[in-house]
Amino acid sequence: MKDAHGRQVTGRVRWRRFAVLSVPGFAVTGALAIALANGALAASFAVSGQQFKVSASSLKGDGFAQYGSIDTNARGDLLPVAVTAIKKAELHNLCQSVVTHLPVIGDISLKLSAGGGGKPVEAENLFVDATQLSGNASFNNIEIGRDASTLDKGPDSAQGLQDLFAQQADDVNITDLHQTAWATNAATFKLTGLSMNVSKGKKECF
C-alpha cells in the first residue's frame, strides 16, 4: 500500500478505535462468565446437544418463578432459555421424549411416561430450562415485570440477573402443558408408574 507521495507503507490497526468498539462485547462476555461462576445463570451442568419434549395433562405448582437465563453445552455455546422454577409440583400424565438421528439406522426415540392412573408425579425445587411452553395457565397473586434478582416466591435459588425481566406467583395451574427444553433438574423427583421404551422412528410426546 502506498501513501499520497508514492511511498510504501504497512497496514496498521487503529487500536484506540478497536478498544472502544471491543469493550461492549468483552463486558457482556465477562458478565456472563462471572454469572456462570457465581451460579446466577441456569447452567448447573453442561447440557446435551439435543432438546427434549415434555407434556402433561395438568401441572399444579406452589411457589412459581420464571425468568430468562443461559445454559451452556460441552462446546461452551451459550443457549438462551426461560427458566420455570416451582417449589412443589404435581404433574398428571407426564410424557418426556427425545429423538436421536443415527447414521444408517435413522431416528431412534426414547420415550418416558409416568403419573397416570390418578397418581401424579411429584417434584420439589423443580427447574425447567425451556425454549417453548404452551398450555392453559392460571396464577394466584402474580407479579409480572419484577427484577429477576429479587424473586422470592419460587425455590430459594430461583433468581436471575439484576435488571432482567421476570415474573412470579403464589401458585400456578397449567392444563395441556407442552414444552421443549434443554434441561430439567429437581431436588426430588418421584415418578409414579414409570415406563420407558426405546424404538425406531420418530415417536414424540407431541
PDB file of C-alpha atoms in Angstrom:
ATOM      1  CA  MET A   1       0.000   0.000   0.000  1.00  0.00           C
ATOM      2  CA  LYS A   2       1.363   3.475  -0.922  1.00  0.00           C
ATOM      3  CA  ASP A   3       0.732   6.884   0.634  1.00  0.00           C
ATOM      4  CA  ALA A   4      -0.103  10.095  -1.239  1.00  0.00           C
ATOM      5  CA  HIS A   5       3.606  10.608  -2.071  1.00  0.00           C
ATOM      6  CA  GLY A   6       4.015   7.104  -3.537  1.00  0.00           C
ATOM      7  CA  ARG A   7       5.923   5.700  -0.527  1.00  0.00           C
ATOM      8  CA  GLN A   8       5.284   2.137   0.638  1.00  0.00           C
ATOM      9  CA  VAL A   9       3.513   1.893   3.989  1.00  0.00           C
ATOM     10  CA  THR A  10       2.276  -1.058   6.036  1.00  0.00           C
ATOM     11  CA  GLY A  11      -1.278  -1.513   7.290  1.00  0.00           C
ATOM     12  CA  ARG A  12      -1.925  -0.703  10.938  1.00  0.00           C
ATOM     13  CA  VAL A  13      -4.802  -1.070  13.349  1.00  0.00           C
ATOM     14  CA  ARG A  14      -6.339   1.986  14.984  1.00  0.00           C
ATOM     15  CA  TRP A  15      -6.016   0.465  18.458  1.00  0.00           C
ATOM     16  CA  ARG A  16      -7.903   3.229  20.262  1.00  0.00           C
ATOM     17  CA  ARG A  17     -10.928   2.795  17.999  1.00  0.00           C
ATOM     18  CA  PHE A  18     -10.615  -1.014  18.198  1.00  0.00           C
ATOM     19  CA  ALA A  19     -10.589  -0.858  22.002  1.00  0.00           C
ATOM     20  CA  VAL A  20     -13.691   1.339  22.126  1.00  0.00           C
ATOM     21  CA  LEU A  21     -15.611  -0.986  19.796  1.00  0.00           C
ATOM     22  CA  SER A  22     -14.464  -4.109  21.659  1.00  0.00           C
ATOM     23  CA  VAL A  23     -15.374  -3.009  25.184  1.00  0.00           C
ATOM     24  CA  PRO A  24     -19.132  -3.777  24.964  1.00  0.00           C
ATOM     25  CA  GLY A  25     -18.523  -7.320  23.662  1.00  0.00           C
ATOM     26  CA  PHE A  26     -15.859  -8.024  26.289  1.00  0.00           C
ATOM     27  CA  ALA A  27     -18.099  -6.600  29.002  1.00  0.00           C
ATOM     28  CA  VAL A  28     -21.024  -8.852  28.070  1.00  0.00           C
ATOM     29  CA  THR A  29     -18.794 -11.926  27.844  1.00  0.00           C
ATOM     30  CA  GLY A  30     -17.191 -11.071  31.174  1.00  0.00           C
ATOM     31  CA  ALA A  31     -20.555 -10.573  32.851  1.00  0.00           C
ATOM     32  CA  LEU A  32     -21.763 -13.949  31.597  1.00  0.00           C
ATOM     33  CA  ALA A  33     -18.570 -15.643  32.786  1.00  0.00           C
ATOM     34  CA  ILE A  34     -18.922 -14.089  36.256  1.00  0.00           C
ATOM     35  CA  ALA A  35     -22.605 -15.027  36.395  1.00  0.00           C
ATOM     36  CA  LEU A  36     -21.835 -18.616  35.453  1.00  0.00           C
ATOM     37  CA  ALA A  37     -19.103 -18.812  38.089  1.00  0.00           C
ATOM     38  CA  ASN A  38     -21.482 -17.479  40.746  1.00  0.00           C
ATOM     39  CA  GLY A  39     -24.302 -19.805  39.712  1.00  0.00           C
ATOM     40  CA  ALA A  40     -26.570 -16.916  38.689  1.00  0.00           C
ATOM     41  CA  LEU A  41     -27.316 -18.485  35.306  1.00  0.00           C
ATOM     42  CA  ALA A  42     -29.287 -21.642  34.657  1.00  0.00           C
ATOM     43  CA  ALA A  43     -26.312 -23.811  33.770  1.00  0.00           C
ATOM     44  CA  SER A  44     -25.616 -26.157  36.670  1.00  0.00           C
ATOM     45  CA  PHE A  45     -24.252 -28.702  34.182  1.00  0.00           C
ATOM     46  CA  ALA A  46     -23.334 -28.834  30.505  1.00  0.00           C
ATOM     47  CA  VAL A  47     -26.488 -29.655  28.536  1.00  0.00           C
ATOM     48  CA  SER A  48     -26.522 -32.100  25.650  1.00  0.00           C
ATOM     49  CA  GLY A  49     -26.835 -31.051  22.032  1.00  0.00           C
ATOM     50  CA  GLN A  50     -30.450 -32.241  21.922  1.00  0.00           C
ATOM     51  CA  GLN A  51     -33.590 -30.626  23.223  1.00  0.00           C
ATOM     52  CA  PHE A  52     -36.374 -32.855  24.544  1.00  0.00           C
ATOM     53  CA  LYS A  53     -40.154 -32.540  24.708  1.00  0.00           C
ATOM     54  CA  VAL A  54     -42.320 -32.733  27.831  1.00  0.00           C
ATOM     55  CA  SER A  55     -46.089 -32.855  28.078  1.00  0.00           C
ATOM     56  CA  ALA A  56     -48.590 -33.293  30.904  1.00  0.00           C
ATOM     57  CA  SER A  57     -52.368 -33.225  31.121  1.00  0.00           C
ATOM     58  CA  SER A  58     -52.024 -30.956  34.143  1.00  0.00           C
ATOM     59  CA  LEU A  59     -49.422 -29.301  36.357  1.00  0.00           C
ATOM     60  CA  LYS A  60     -50.151 -27.856  39.786  1.00  0.00           C
ATOM     61  CA  GLY A  61     -47.352 -25.886  41.413  1.00  0.00           C
ATOM     62  CA  ASP A  62     -46.821 -23.952  44.635  1.00  0.00           C
ATOM     63  CA  GLY A  63     -44.222 -21.170  44.606  1.00  0.00           C
ATOM     64  CA  PHE A  64     -43.752 -20.201  40.948  1.00  0.00           C
ATOM     65  CA  ALA A  65     -40.985 -18.097  39.386  1.00  0.00           C
ATOM     66  CA  GLN A  66     -39.951 -17.566  35.758  1.00  0.00           C
ATOM     67  CA  TYR A  67     -37.023 -15.622  34.300  1.00  0.00           C
ATOM     68  CA  GLY A  68     -34.642 -15.566  31.344  1.00  0.00           C
ATOM     69  CA  SER A  69     -31.238 -17.170  31.610  1.00  0.00           C
ATOM     70  CA  ILE A  70     -28.489 -19.039  29.743  1.00  0.00           C
ATOM     71  CA  ASP A  71     -27.498 -22.707  29.513  1.00  0.00           C
ATOM     72  CA  THR A  72     -24.156 -23.905  28.151  1.00  0.00           C
ATOM     73  CA  ASN A  73     -23.234 -27.086  26.317  1.00  0.00           C
ATOM     74  CA  ALA A  74     -19.952 -29.025  26.363  1.00  0.00           C
ATOM     75  CA  ARG A  75     -18.669 -26.889  23.471  1.00  0.00           C
ATOM     76  CA  GLY A  76     -19.158 -23.731  25.528  1.00  0.00           C
ATOM     77  CA  ASP A  77     -22.036 -22.430  23.386  1.00  0.00           C
ATOM     78  CA  LEU A  78     -24.470 -20.103  25.169  1.00  0.00           C
ATOM     79  CA  LEU A  79     -28.116 -21.154  24.850  1.00  0.00           C
ATOM     80  CA  PRO A  80     -30.884 -18.717  25.890  1.00  0.00           C
ATOM     81  CA  VAL A  81     -33.680 -20.264  27.954  1.00  0.00           C
ATOM     82  CA  ALA A  82     -36.716 -19.345  30.009  1.00  0.00           C
ATOM     83  CA  VAL A  83     -36.330 -20.915  33.437  1.00  0.00           C
ATOM     84  CA  THR A  84     -39.531 -22.071  35.132  1.00  0.00           C
ATOM     85  CA  ALA A  85     -38.912 -22.766  38.829  1.00  0.00           C
ATOM     86  CA  ILE A  86     -41.503 -24.289  41.197  1.00  0.00           C
ATOM     87  CA  LYS A  87     -41.138 -25.156  44.894  1.00  0.00           C
ATOM     88  CA  LYS A  88     -43.579 -28.073  44.828  1.00  0.00           C
ATOM     89  CA  ALA A  89     -45.179 -29.513  41.704  1.00  0.00           C
ATOM     90  CA  GLU A  90     -47.606 -32.292  40.804  1.00  0.00           C
ATOM     91  CA  LEU A  91     -47.922 -33.454  37.184  1.00  0.00           C
ATOM     92  CA  HIS A  92     -50.520 -35.843  35.781  1.00  0.00           C
ATOM     93  CA  ASN A  93     -49.850 -37.999  32.703  1.00  0.00           C
ATOM     94  CA  LEU A  94     -46.267 -36.849  32.274  1.00  0.00           C
ATOM     95  CA  CYS A  95     -44.520 -37.681  28.993  1.00  0.00           C
ATOM     96  CA  GLN A  96     -40.899 -36.986  28.056  1.00  0.00           C
ATOM     97  CA  SER A  97     -39.348 -37.776  24.677  1.00  0.00           C
ATOM     98  CA  VAL A  98     -36.154 -37.226  22.749  1.00  0.00           C
ATOM     99  CA  VAL A  99     -35.313 -38.293  19.193  1.00  0.00           C
ATOM    100  CA  THR A 100     -31.760 -39.115  18.101  1.00  0.00           C
ATOM    101  CA  HIS A 101     -30.820 -39.461  14.448  1.00  0.00           C
ATOM    102  CA  LEU A 102     -28.117 -42.077  13.820  1.00  0.00           C
ATOM    103  CA  PRO A 103     -26.333 -42.747  10.532  1.00  0.00           C
ATOM    104  CA  VAL A 104     -27.671 -45.794   8.635  1.00  0.00           C
ATOM    105  CA  ILE A 105     -30.161 -46.624  11.417  1.00  0.00           C
ATOM    106  CA  GLY A 106     -32.165 -43.412  11.214  1.00  0.00           C
ATOM    107  CA  ASP A 107     -34.338 -41.950  14.001  1.00  0.00           C
ATOM    108  CA  ILE A 108     -34.317 -43.563  17.439  1.00  0.00           C
ATOM    109  CA  SER A 109     -36.893 -42.401  20.010  1.00  0.00           C
ATOM    110  CA  LEU A 110     -36.584 -42.553  23.788  1.00  0.00           C
ATOM    111  CA  LYS A 111     -39.939 -42.033  25.480  1.00  0.00           C
ATOM    112  CA  LEU A 112     -40.772 -41.945  29.183  1.00  0.00           C
ATOM    113  CA  SER A 113     -44.188 -41.766  30.838  1.00  0.00           C
ATOM    114  CA  ALA A 114     -45.350 -41.555  34.457  1.00  0.00           C
ATOM    115  CA  GLY A 115     -48.060 -40.121  36.663  1.00  0.00           C
ATOM    116  CA  GLY A 116     -51.059 -41.906  35.169  1.00  0.00           C
ATOM    117  CA  GLY A 117     -53.967 -43.599  36.932  1.00  0.00           C
ATOM    118  CA  GLY A 118     -54.664 -40.699  39.265  1.00  0.00           C
ATOM    119  CA  LYS A 119     -51.250 -40.797  40.982  1.00  0.00           C
ATOM    120  CA  PRO A 120     -49.241 -37.736  39.947  1.00  0.00           C
ATOM    121  CA  VAL A 121     -45.526 -37.225  39.501  1.00  0.00           C
ATOM    122  CA  GLU A 122     -44.209 -35.195  42.442  1.00  0.00           C
ATOM    123  CA  ALA A 123     -41.233 -32.802  42.362  1.00  0.00           C
ATOM    124  CA  GLU A 124     -39.628 -30.391  44.798  1.00  0.00           C
ATOM    125  CA  ASN A 125     -37.482 -27.413  43.790  1.00  0.00           C
ATOM    126  CA  LEU A 126     -38.151 -28.132  40.126  1.00  0.00           C
ATOM    127  CA  PHE A 127     -36.266 -26.146  37.451  1.00  0.00           C
ATOM    128  CA  VAL A 128     -37.039 -26.447  33.737  1.00  0.00           C
ATOM    129  CA  ASP A 129     -34.826 -24.618  31.201  1.00  0.00           C
ATOM    130  CA  ALA A 130     -37.229 -24.308  28.282  1.00  0.00           C
ATOM    131  CA  THR A 131     -37.281 -22.730  24.833  1.00  0.00           C
ATOM    132  CA  GLN A 132     -41.010 -23.240  24.238  1.00  0.00           C
ATOM    133  CA  LEU A 133     -44.050 -23.625  26.506  1.00  0.00           C
ATOM    134  CA  SER A 134     -47.764 -23.718  25.793  1.00  0.00           C
ATOM    135  CA  GLY A 135     -50.948 -24.631  27.629  1.00  0.00           C
ATOM    136  CA  ASN A 136     -53.794 -23.077  29.617  1.00  0.00           C
ATOM    137  CA  ALA A 137     -52.439 -21.361  32.719  1.00  0.00           C
ATOM    138  CA  SER A 138     -53.867 -19.643  35.800  1.00  0.00           C
ATOM    139  CA  PHE A 139     -51.951 -17.903  38.600  1.00  0.00           C
ATOM    140  CA  ASN A 140     -52.668 -16.509  42.051  1.00  0.00           C
ATOM    141  CA  ASN A 141     -51.101 -13.189  43.125  1.00  0.00           C
ATOM    142  CA  ILE A 142     -48.897 -12.938  40.037  1.00  0.00           C
ATOM    143  CA  GLU A 143     -46.215 -10.261  39.705  1.00  0.00           C
ATOM    144  CA  ILE A 144     -45.164  -9.536  36.112  1.00  0.00           C
ATOM    145  CA  GLY A 145     -42.106  -7.457  35.296  1.00  0.00           C
ATOM    146  CA  ARG A 146     -40.279  -7.961  38.603  1.00  0.00           C
ATOM    147  CA  ASP A 147     -36.471  -7.697  38.636  1.00  0.00           C
ATOM    148  CA  ALA A 148     -35.139 -11.245  38.222  1.00  0.00           C
ATOM    149  CA  SER A 149     -32.598 -10.805  41.022  1.00  0.00           C
ATOM    150  CA  THR A 150     -35.345 -10.080  43.596  1.00  0.00           C
ATOM    151  CA  LEU A 151     -37.600 -13.123  43.073  1.00  0.00           C
ATOM    152  CA  ASP A 152     -38.692 -14.712  46.367  1.00  0.00           C
ATOM    153  CA  LYS A 153     -41.727 -16.911  45.727  1.00  0.00           C
ATOM    154  CA  GLY A 154     -40.019 -19.802  43.945  1.00  0.00           C
ATOM    155  CA  PRO A 155     -37.227 -22.090  45.189  1.00  0.00           C
ATOM    156  CA  ASP A 156     -34.518 -20.371  47.233  1.00  0.00           C
ATOM    157  CA  SER A 157     -32.017 -20.303  44.344  1.00  0.00           C
ATOM    158  CA  ALA A 158     -34.562 -19.198  41.716  1.00  0.00           C
ATOM    159  CA  GLN A 159     -33.195 -15.759  40.859  1.00  0.00           C
ATOM    160  CA  GLY A 160     -31.793 -14.369  37.616  1.00  0.00           C
ATOM    161  CA  LEU A 161     -29.540 -11.467  36.743  1.00  0.00           C
ATOM    162  CA  GLN A 162     -30.224  -7.949  38.027  1.00  0.00           C
ATOM    163  CA  ASP A 163     -32.330  -5.704  35.739  1.00  0.00           C
ATOM    164  CA  LEU A 164     -33.712  -8.658  33.744  1.00  0.00           C
ATOM    165  CA  PHE A 165     -37.460  -9.277  33.347  1.00  0.00           C
ATOM    166  CA  ALA A 166     -39.123 -11.923  35.498  1.00  0.00           C
ATOM    167  CA  GLN A 167     -42.477 -12.945  36.927  1.00  0.00           C
ATOM    168  CA  GLN A 168     -43.637 -14.907  39.957  1.00  0.00           C
ATOM    169  CA  ALA A 169     -46.825 -16.091  41.657  1.00  0.00           C
ATOM    170  CA  ASP A 170     -48.029 -17.860  44.797  1.00  0.00           C
ATOM    171  CA  ASP A 171     -49.135 -20.814  42.659  1.00  0.00           C
ATOM    172  CA  VAL A 172     -49.686 -21.923  39.082  1.00  0.00           C
ATOM    173  CA  ASN A 173     -52.043 -24.354  37.359  1.00  0.00           C
ATOM    174  CA  ILE A 174     -51.453 -25.417  33.753  1.00  0.00           C
ATOM    175  CA  THR A 175     -53.515 -27.843  31.665  1.00  0.00           C
ATOM    176  CA  ASP A 176     -52.487 -29.354  28.326  1.00  0.00           C
ATOM    177  CA  LEU A 177     -48.861 -28.498  29.031  1.00  0.00           C
ATOM    178  CA  HIS A 178     -46.411 -28.767  26.118  1.00  0.00           C
ATOM    179  CA  GLN A 179     -42.815 -27.624  26.406  1.00  0.00           C
ATOM    180  CA  THR A 180     -39.452 -28.051  24.715  1.00  0.00           C
ATOM    181  CA  ALA A 181     -36.414 -27.859  26.970  1.00  0.00           C
ATOM    182  CA  TRP A 182     -32.646 -28.165  27.238  1.00  0.00           C
ATOM    183  CA  ALA A 183     -32.604 -29.304  30.870  1.00  0.00           C
ATOM    184  CA  THR A 184     -34.646 -30.244  33.936  1.00  0.00           C
ATOM    185  CA  ASN A 185     -33.390 -30.647  37.477  1.00  0.00           C
ATOM    186  CA  ALA A 186     -35.075 -31.064  40.844  1.00  0.00           C
ATOM    187  CA  ALA A 187     -34.204 -31.687  44.475  1.00  0.00           C
ATOM    188  CA  THR A 188     -36.589 -34.668  44.433  1.00  0.00           C
ATOM    189  CA  PHE A 189     -38.481 -36.210  41.509  1.00  0.00           C
ATOM    190  CA  LYS A 190     -40.927 -39.057  42.224  1.00  0.00           C
ATOM    191  CA  LEU A 191     -42.097 -40.834  39.065  1.00  0.00           C
ATOM    192  CA  THR A 192     -45.116 -42.948  39.946  1.00  0.00           C
ATOM    193  CA  GLY A 193     -45.849 -45.674  37.384  1.00  0.00           C
ATOM    194  CA  LEU A 194     -42.661 -45.040  35.425  1.00  0.00           C
ATOM    195  CA  SER A 195     -42.441 -46.595  31.962  1.00  0.00           C
ATOM    196  CA  MET A 196     -39.631 -46.107  29.431  1.00  0.00           C
ATOM    197  CA  ASN A 197     -39.112 -47.507  25.955  1.00  0.00           C
ATOM    198  CA  VAL A 198     -36.740 -47.106  23.027  1.00  0.00           C
ATOM    199  CA  SER A 199     -37.984 -47.621  19.477  1.00  0.00           C
ATOM    200  CA  LYS A 200     -37.120 -46.880  15.864  1.00  0.00           C
ATOM    201  CA  GLY A 201     -38.741 -43.913  14.178  1.00  0.00           C
ATOM    202  CA  LYS A 202     -39.890 -40.533  15.475  1.00  0.00           C
ATOM    203  CA  LYS A 203     -42.319 -41.030  18.399  1.00  0.00           C
ATOM    204  CA  GLU A 204     -42.632 -37.863  20.431  1.00  0.00           C
ATOM    205  CA  CYS A 205     -44.938 -36.645  23.185  1.00  0.00           C
ATOM    206  CA  PHE A 206     -46.424 -34.034  20.832  1.00  0.00           C
TER     207      PHE A 206
END
